[in-house]
Amino acid sequence: MTELLIVSKPRGRIFRWIGGGVYKEYKSPVSGSRSDSVSNLTISGTFTYTHLWDGYTMRAQQYIIPNKNNLAIGEVRIWLKRVGSPAGTLYVELWDDDGDLPGSKIADIGSIDVSTISTDGQTYTFTPSSTITLEPNAKYWIVVKYEDGDEDNYVEVHQGTSDIKADWYSAYYYSGWHRESNDYDFDVYLKFVNLELSINLDFIYSGTAVRRLQETVSKSWATITDVKVNGQSVGASLEKEDNIPQADSYTVTYLFDSTSNSYSLSVDIQRYLYYNKTSITLDDLDVSEAYLQEIEFGDSGGVLRIDDSPDCDLVGSGGETMQFTGILIPFRKLEWISGGGEVLILGVE
């Protein structure tokens, strides 16, 4: 009688384990951009001198805001001259419009001690301490106010010798507001505020890595104030080290302001897979035996420990590859003590 013995041959599988904090680019970057510009509200021409004293306590210039959203006052520049030895404070204010005359004050723009004003006359810059937004197509007034002068000690401003801006009025205050046509040398410099740039991207992935995003930003005259990923703030920049919600799609929103009357913001967002798992075991692989085949160390190198034994540490420099094709190195557990990389494993079921 012949006995037939059937032997089952174990099956082997090849695994590639990436771990220890390795980042891998995933698909191509997704881009978005936004830009805009607007003309500043300036008045250029031939000017003469007009005083602030003897009841003429305020001089005002009207402006019509361009038809653009998110505009604000960046700064106001006004030519001033001191005559004699005036004392007190000169104020620069923003007023609303009431029938092509100044209505009521909206905001303070700045002030100056008149004793510091040049006796030769020069342009002074006034910058608001907080954001002053402007409505599209609305009329506003810049009001210069000084109430302490007399006939020997006062402040002068520039006023055009003609009607420089036909669509804008000017006005002076003397026991009430009086409309004029010749414009004052008050220049308003604009900026954009509360801007948003949103970029949508998919991130369909079902592996063991963690999704991460990395920005590359190119900008002019733009200050990023916050970045939100699916509504969650990550600060003023987006780095692949930032923890983000794990999702199959993302909306990345940049909140920013401009520092001038024009701006541009361009952003590329690279998707990354972050392999942050630092150890792996036979149970993780679902095999009965496992053998090292190859180690490819990451850019920073690393130390790979076998079976919790420091005597079995494998140390490699950045980009180094170790191959074990001629020898079997079994393990029950691998752990990246430092650094990370890719490990090729032969598993036996």
CSV table of C-alpha atoms in Angstrom, one decimal:
chain,number,residue,atom,x,y,z
A,1,MET,CA,0.0,0.0,0.0
A,2,THR,CA,1.4,3.4,-0.9
A,3,GLU,CA,0.7,6.4,1.3
A,4,LEU,CA,0.4,9.8,-0.4
A,5,LEU,CA,1.6,12.7,1.8
A,6,ILE,CA,0.4,16.1,0.6
A,7,VAL,CA,2.5,19.1,1.7
A,8,SER,CA,1.1,22.6,1.6
A,9,LYS,CA,3.7,25.1,0.5
A,10,PRO,CA,3.6,28.4,2.5
A,11,ARG,CA,2.6,31.5,0.5
A,12,GLY,CA,4.8,34.5,0.5
A,13,ARG,CA,3.8,38.2,0.1
A,14,ILE,CA,5.8,41.3,-0.4
A,15,PHE,CA,5.0,44.4,1.7
A,16,ARG,CA,6.3,47.9,1.4
A,17,TRP,CA,6.0,49.7,4.7
A,18,ILE,CA,6.5,53.4,4.9
A,19,GLY,CA,6.8,54.8,8.4
A,20,GLY,CA,8.6,57.0,10.8
A,21,GLY,CA,7.2,60.4,9.6
A,22,VAL,CA,7.8,60.2,5.9
A,23,TYR,CA,6.0,62.5,3.5
A,24,LYS,CA,5.1,61.5,0.0
A,25,GLU,CA,3.6,63.8,-2.7
A,26,TYR,CA,0.2,62.8,-3.8
A,27,LYS,CA,-1.0,63.9,-7.3
A,28,SER,CA,-0.3,67.3,-8.8
A,29,PRO,CA,-0.7,70.6,-7.0
A,30,VAL,CA,-4.0,72.6,-7.2
A,31,SER,CA,-3.8,76.3,-7.8
A,32,GLY,CA,-5.8,79.4,-7.2
A,33,SER,CA,-5.2,83.2,-7.5
A,34,ARG,CA,-6.8,86.5,-7.0
A,35,SER,CA,-5.7,90.1,-7.9
A,36,ASP,CA,-7.2,93.5,-8.2
A,37,SER,CA,-6.3,97.2,-8.3
A,38,VAL,CA,-8.0,100.6,-7.9
A,39,SER,CA,-7.0,104.2,-8.5
A,40,ASN,CA,-6.2,106.3,-5.4
A,41,LEU,CA,-8.3,109.4,-4.8
A,42,THR,CA,-5.8,112.1,-5.5
A,43,ILE,CA,-6.0,115.7,-6.6
A,44,SER,CA,-3.3,117.3,-8.7
A,45,GLY,CA,-3.2,120.8,-10.1
A,46,THR,CA,-2.3,124.4,-9.3
A,47,PHE,CA,-2.9,125.4,-5.7
A,48,THR,CA,-3.1,128.5,-3.5
A,49,TYR,CA,-3.2,129.0,0.2
A,50,THR,CA,-6.4,128.9,2.3
A,51,HIS,CA,-6.4,129.5,6.1
A,52,LEU,CA,-8.0,127.8,9.1
A,53,TRP,CA,-8.9,130.6,11.6
A,54,ASP,CA,-11.4,133.4,12.2
A,55,GLY,CA,-14.5,131.1,12.1
A,56,TYR,CA,-13.2,129.1,9.2
A,57,THR,CA,-12.6,126.1,11.4
A,58,MET,CA,-13.1,123.2,8.9
A,59,ARG,CA,-12.1,122.6,5.3
A,60,ALA,CA,-13.6,119.6,3.5
A,61,GLN,CA,-13.1,117.6,0.3
A,62,GLN,CA,-15.7,115.2,-1.2
A,63,TYR,CA,-14.8,111.9,-2.8
A,64,ILE,CA,-16.8,109.3,-4.8
A,65,ILE,CA,-15.7,105.8,-4.0
A,66,PRO,CA,-15.0,103.5,-7.0
A,67,ASN,CA,-17.4,100.7,-7.6
A,68,LYS,CA,-15.4,98.0,-5.9
A,69,ASN,CA,-16.0,96.0,-2.7
A,70,ASN,CA,-13.7,95.6,0.2
A,71,LEU,CA,-12.1,99.0,0.0
A,72,ALA,CA,-10.7,100.9,3.0
A,73,ILE,CA,-8.7,104.0,3.8
A,74,GLY,CA,-5.0,103.2,3.8
A,75,GLU,CA,-3.8,106.7,4.5
A,76,VAL,CA,-4.6,110.4,3.9
A,77,ARG,CA,-2.0,112.9,2.8
A,78,ILE,CA,-2.6,116.6,3.3
A,79,TRP,CA,-0.4,119.7,2.6
A,80,LEU,CA,-0.2,121.9,5.7
A,81,LYS,CA,1.7,125.1,6.6
A,82,ARG,CA,2.1,126.8,9.9
A,83,VAL,CA,1.9,130.6,10.1
A,84,GLY,CA,3.1,132.3,13.3
A,85,SER,CA,3.0,130.2,16.5
A,86,PRO,CA,-0.4,128.5,16.6
A,87,ALA,CA,-1.1,126.0,19.4
A,88,GLY,CA,-3.4,123.1,19.8
A,89,THR,CA,-4.3,120.1,17.6
A,90,LEU,CA,-5.4,119.8,14.0
A,91,TYR,CA,-7.8,116.8,13.3
A,92,VAL,CA,-8.4,114.8,10.1
A,93,GLU,CA,-11.8,113.1,10.0
A,94,LEU,CA,-14.0,111.1,7.7
A,95,TRP,CA,-17.6,112.3,7.3
A,96,ASP,CA,-20.6,111.0,5.5
A,97,ASP,CA,-22.4,113.0,2.7
A,98,ASP,CA,-25.6,114.9,3.2
A,99,GLY,CA,-26.8,116.4,-0.1
A,100,ASP,CA,-23.2,117.1,-1.4
A,101,LEU,CA,-22.2,118.7,1.9
A,102,PRO,CA,-20.5,117.1,4.9
A,103,GLY,CA,-23.1,115.3,7.1
A,104,SER,CA,-21.7,113.8,10.3
A,105,LYS,CA,-18.4,112.4,11.4
A,106,ILE,CA,-17.9,108.7,10.8
A,107,ALA,CA,-14.3,108.1,12.0
A,108,ASP,CA,-11.1,109.8,13.2
A,109,ILE,CA,-8.3,109.4,10.7
A,110,GLY,CA,-5.5,111.2,12.6
A,111,SER,CA,-4.2,114.4,14.2
A,112,ILE,CA,-1.2,116.5,14.6
A,113,ASP,CA,0.2,119.1,17.1
A,114,VAL,CA,0.1,122.2,15.0
A,115,SER,CA,3.3,123.5,16.6
A,116,THR,CA,5.2,120.8,14.7
A,117,ILE,CA,3.9,121.8,11.3
A,118,SER,CA,6.5,123.2,8.9
A,119,THR,CA,6.5,127.0,8.3
A,120,ASP,CA,7.5,126.3,4.7
A,121,GLY,CA,4.6,123.9,4.2
A,122,GLN,CA,4.8,120.2,3.3
A,123,THR,CA,2.6,117.1,2.9
A,124,TYR,CA,1.7,115.1,6.1
A,125,THR,CA,0.5,111.6,6.2
A,126,PHE,CA,-2.3,110.4,8.5
A,127,THR,CA,-2.9,106.7,9.0
A,128,PRO,CA,-6.1,105.4,10.7
A,129,SER,CA,-5.4,103.4,13.9
A,130,SER,CA,-8.2,101.0,12.9
A,131,THR,CA,-9.7,99.9,9.7
A,132,ILE,CA,-12.1,102.3,8.0
A,133,THR,CA,-14.1,100.6,5.3
A,134,LEU,CA,-15.8,102.4,2.4
A,135,GLU,CA,-19.0,101.5,0.5
A,136,PRO,CA,-18.8,101.2,-3.3
A,137,ASN,CA,-20.1,104.3,-5.2
A,138,ALA,CA,-20.7,106.1,-1.9
A,139,LYS,CA,-19.8,109.8,-1.3
A,140,TYR,CA,-17.5,110.7,1.6
A,141,TRP,CA,-15.8,113.8,2.9
A,142,ILE,CA,-12.3,114.3,4.3
A,143,VAL,CA,-12.6,117.1,6.9
A,144,VAL,CA,-9.6,119.0,8.3
A,145,LYS,CA,-10.5,120.7,11.5
A,146,TYR,CA,-8.5,123.3,13.5
A,147,GLU,CA,-10.4,125.6,16.0
A,148,ASP,CA,-7.7,127.5,17.9
A,149,GLY,CA,-6.1,129.8,15.3
A,150,ASP,CA,-6.2,133.6,15.1
A,151,GLU,CA,-5.2,136.2,12.6
A,152,ASP,CA,-1.5,135.9,13.5
A,153,ASN,CA,-1.3,132.3,14.3
A,154,TYR,CA,-3.0,129.8,12.1
A,155,VAL,CA,-2.7,126.9,9.7
A,156,GLU,CA,-3.0,126.9,5.9
A,157,VAL,CA,-4.0,124.2,3.5
A,158,HIS,CA,-3.8,124.0,-0.3
A,159,GLN,CA,-6.8,124.7,-2.4
A,160,GLY,CA,-6.9,124.5,-6.2
A,161,THR,CA,-7.1,127.7,-8.3
A,162,SER,CA,-9.8,126.0,-10.4
A,163,ASP,CA,-12.3,123.1,-10.2
A,164,ILE,CA,-9.9,120.2,-10.6
A,165,LYS,CA,-12.4,117.4,-10.0
A,166,ALA,CA,-15.6,118.4,-11.7
A,167,ASP,CA,-17.5,115.5,-10.0
A,168,TRP,CA,-16.3,116.3,-6.5
A,169,TYR,CA,-17.3,119.2,-4.4
A,170,SER,CA,-15.4,121.0,-1.6
A,171,ALA,CA,-16.7,122.9,1.3
A,172,TYR,CA,-15.8,125.1,4.2
A,173,TYR,CA,-17.4,125.6,7.7
A,174,TYR,CA,-18.3,129.1,8.9
A,175,SER,CA,-21.3,129.0,11.2
A,176,GLY,CA,-22.4,126.1,8.9
A,177,TRP,CA,-21.3,124.3,5.8
A,178,HIS,CA,-20.9,126.1,2.5
A,179,ARG,CA,-20.3,124.3,-0.8
A,180,GLU,CA,-17.3,125.2,-3.0
A,181,SER,CA,-16.1,124.0,-6.4
A,182,ASN,CA,-12.3,124.4,-6.1
A,183,ASP,CA,-10.8,121.3,-4.6
A,184,TYR,CA,-8.5,120.9,-1.7
A,185,ASP,CA,-5.1,119.2,-1.8
A,186,PHE,CA,-6.3,116.2,0.3
A,187,ASP,CA,-5.3,112.8,-1.2
A,188,VAL,CA,-6.9,109.5,-0.1
A,189,TYR,CA,-4.9,106.3,-0.6
A,190,LEU,CA,-6.9,103.2,-0.7
A,191,LYS,CA,-6.4,99.5,0.2
A,192,PHE,CA,-8.4,96.3,0.1
A,193,VAL,CA,-9.5,94.5,3.3
A,194,ASN,CA,-11.3,91.3,4.3
A,195,LEU,CA,-10.4,89.5,1.1
A,196,GLU,CA,-10.8,85.8,0.5
A,197,LEU,CA,-9.3,83.2,-1.8
A,198,SER,CA,-10.8,79.7,-1.8
A,199,ILE,CA,-9.3,76.7,-3.4
A,200,ASN,CA,-11.2,73.4,-3.7
A,201,LEU,CA,-9.4,70.0,-4.1
A,202,ASP,CA,-10.2,66.4,-3.8
A,203,PHE,CA,-8.1,63.9,-1.7
A,204,ILE,CA,-9.5,60.5,-2.4
A,205,TYR,CA,-7.3,58.0,-0.5
A,206,SER,CA,-7.9,54.8,1.5
A,207,GLY,CA,-4.5,53.8,2.8
A,208,THR,CA,-2.8,54.0,6.2
A,209,ALA,CA,-1.2,57.4,5.7
A,210,VAL,CA,-2.5,60.7,7.0
A,211,ARG,CA,-3.6,63.4,4.6
A,212,ARG,CA,-1.6,66.6,4.7
A,213,LEU,CA,-1.4,69.8,2.6
A,214,GLN,CA,1.5,72.2,1.8
A,215,GLU,CA,1.2,75.7,0.3
A,216,THR,CA,3.5,77.5,-2.0
A,217,VAL,CA,2.6,81.2,-2.0
A,218,SER,CA,3.4,84.1,-4.3
A,219,LYS,CA,2.1,87.5,-3.3
A,220,SER,CA,2.4,91.2,-3.8
A,221,TRP,CA,1.0,93.8,-1.4
A,222,ALA,CA,-1.0,91.1,0.4
A,223,THR,CA,-0.9,90.1,4.0
A,224,ILE,CA,-2.4,86.8,4.9
A,225,THR,CA,-4.2,86.9,8.2
A,226,ASP,CA,-5.6,83.4,8.4
A,227,VAL,CA,-5.8,80.1,6.5
A,228,LYS,CA,-8.8,77.8,7.1
A,229,VAL,CA,-9.0,74.1,6.0
A,230,ASN,CA,-12.6,73.0,5.8
A,231,GLY,CA,-13.4,75.8,8.2
A,232,GLN,CA,-10.6,75.0,10.7
A,233,SER,CA,-8.0,77.6,11.2
A,234,VAL,CA,-4.3,76.5,10.9
A,235,GLY,CA,-2.8,80.0,11.3
A,236,ALA,CA,-1.4,82.4,8.8
A,237,SER,CA,0.2,79.6,6.6
A,238,LEU,CA,-0.5,76.0,5.6
A,239,GLU,CA,2.4,73.6,6.1
A,240,LYS,CA,2.5,69.8,5.7
A,241,GLU,CA,3.3,69.5,9.4
A,242,ASP,CA,-0.1,71.0,10.3
A,243,ASN,CA,-2.8,68.7,11.5
A,244,ILE,CA,-5.9,69.0,9.3
A,245,PRO,CA,-9.3,67.3,9.2
A,246,GLN,CA,-9.2,64.0,7.4
A,247,ALA,CA,-11.6,64.2,4.4
A,248,ASP,CA,-12.0,63.2,0.8
A,249,SER,CA,-12.3,66.8,-0.3
A,250,TYR,CA,-11.0,70.2,1.0
A,251,THR,CA,-11.8,73.8,0.7
A,252,VAL,CA,-8.8,75.9,1.7
A,253,THR,CA,-9.7,79.5,2.3
A,254,TYR,CA,-7.1,82.3,2.6
A,255,LEU,CA,-8.2,85.5,4.5
A,256,PHE,CA,-6.0,88.5,3.6
A,257,ASP,CA,-5.7,92.2,3.3
A,258,SER,CA,-3.8,94.4,0.9
A,259,THR,CA,-1.3,97.0,2.0
A,260,SER,CA,-1.7,99.1,-1.2
A,261,ASN,CA,-4.3,100.0,-3.8
A,262,SER,CA,-3.4,96.8,-5.8
A,263,TYR,CA,-2.6,93.2,-4.8
A,264,SER,CA,-2.0,89.7,-6.1
A,265,LEU,CA,-2.1,86.4,-4.4
A,266,SER,CA,-1.3,83.0,-6.0
A,267,VAL,CA,-1.3,79.8,-4.1
A,268,ASP,CA,-0.3,76.2,-5.1
A,269,ILE,CA,-1.4,73.5,-2.7
A,270,GLN,CA,0.4,70.1,-2.8
A,271,ARG,CA,-1.3,67.1,-1.3
A,272,TYR,CA,0.9,64.8,0.8
A,273,LEU,CA,0.6,61.4,2.4
A,274,TYR,CA,2.1,61.4,5.8
A,275,TYR,CA,3.2,58.0,7.0
A,276,ASN,CA,3.5,58.7,10.8
A,277,LYS,CA,3.3,55.1,12.1
A,278,THR,CA,6.6,54.3,13.7
A,279,SER,CA,6.3,50.5,14.3
A,280,ILE,CA,4.9,47.4,12.6
A,281,THR,CA,4.5,43.8,13.9
A,282,LEU,CA,3.6,40.3,12.5
A,283,ASP,CA,0.0,40.9,13.6
A,284,ASP,CA,-0.1,44.1,11.6
A,285,LEU,CA,1.0,42.3,8.5
A,286,ASP,CA,-1.2,39.3,9.3
A,287,VAL,CA,1.6,36.8,8.6
A,288,SER,CA,3.4,34.1,10.7
A,289,GLU,CA,6.9,35.1,9.6
A,290,ALA,CA,8.5,38.2,8.1
A,291,TYR,CA,11.9,39.0,6.7
A,292,LEU,CA,13.7,42.2,5.8
A,293,GLN,CA,14.5,42.6,2.2
A,294,GLU,CA,15.5,46.3,1.8
A,295,ILE,CA,15.6,49.5,3.7
A,296,GLU,CA,15.5,52.9,2.0
A,297,PHE,CA,16.2,55.6,4.5
A,298,GLY,CA,14.4,59.0,4.2
A,299,ASP,CA,16.1,62.3,3.6
A,300,SER,CA,17.1,62.7,7.3
A,301,GLY,CA,18.3,59.1,7.7
A,302,GLY,CA,17.2,57.1,10.7
A,303,VAL,CA,17.6,54.2,13.1
A,304,LEU,CA,15.4,51.1,12.6
A,305,ARG,CA,15.3,48.7,15.6
A,306,ILE,CA,14.5,45.0,15.2
A,307,ASP,CA,12.5,43.2,17.9
A,308,ASP,CA,13.0,45.9,20.6
A,309,SER,CA,16.7,45.1,20.7
A,310,PRO,CA,19.2,48.0,20.6
A,311,ASP,CA,21.8,45.5,19.6
A,312,CYS,CA,19.9,45.0,16.3
A,313,ASP,CA,19.6,48.7,15.4
A,314,LEU,CA,20.2,49.4,11.7
A,315,VAL,CA,21.5,52.9,11.2
A,316,GLY,CA,21.4,54.7,7.8
A,317,SER,CA,22.1,58.2,6.5
A,318,GLY,CA,19.8,60.3,4.4
A,319,GLY,CA,18.9,58.5,1.1
A,320,GLU,CA,20.9,55.4,1.9
A,321,THR,CA,19.6,52.0,0.8
A,322,MET,CA,20.4,48.7,2.5
A,323,GLN,CA,19.6,45.4,0.7
A,324,PHE,CA,19.4,41.9,2.3
A,325,THR,CA,18.9,39.7,-0.7
A,326,GLY,CA,21.6,37.2,0.2
A,327,ILE,CA,20.6,36.8,3.8
A,328,LEU,CA,17.4,36.2,5.7
A,329,ILE,CA,16.8,38.7,8.6
A,330,PRO,CA,13.6,37.6,10.4
A,331,PHE,CA,11.7,39.9,12.7
A,332,ARG,CA,8.6,40.1,14.9
A,333,LYS,CA,8.6,43.8,15.2
A,334,LEU,CA,10.2,46.8,13.4
A,335,GLU,CA,10.4,50.2,15.0
A,336,TRP,CA,11.8,53.5,13.8
A,337,ILE,CA,13.6,54.9,16.8
A,338,SER,CA,14.5,58.1,14.8
A,339,GLY,CA,13.9,59.2,11.3
A,340,GLY,CA,12.0,57.1,8.9
A,341,GLY,CA,11.9,55.5,5.4
A,342,GLU,CA,10.6,52.7,3.3
A,343,VAL,CA,11.1,49.0,4.2
A,344,LEU,CA,10.6,46.1,1.8
A,345,ILE,CA,9.3,43.0,3.7
A,346,LEU,CA,8.8,39.4,2.7
A,347,GLY,CA,5.9,38.0,4.7
A,348,VAL,CA,5.1,34.3,5.0
A,349,GLU,CA,1.5,33.2,5.8
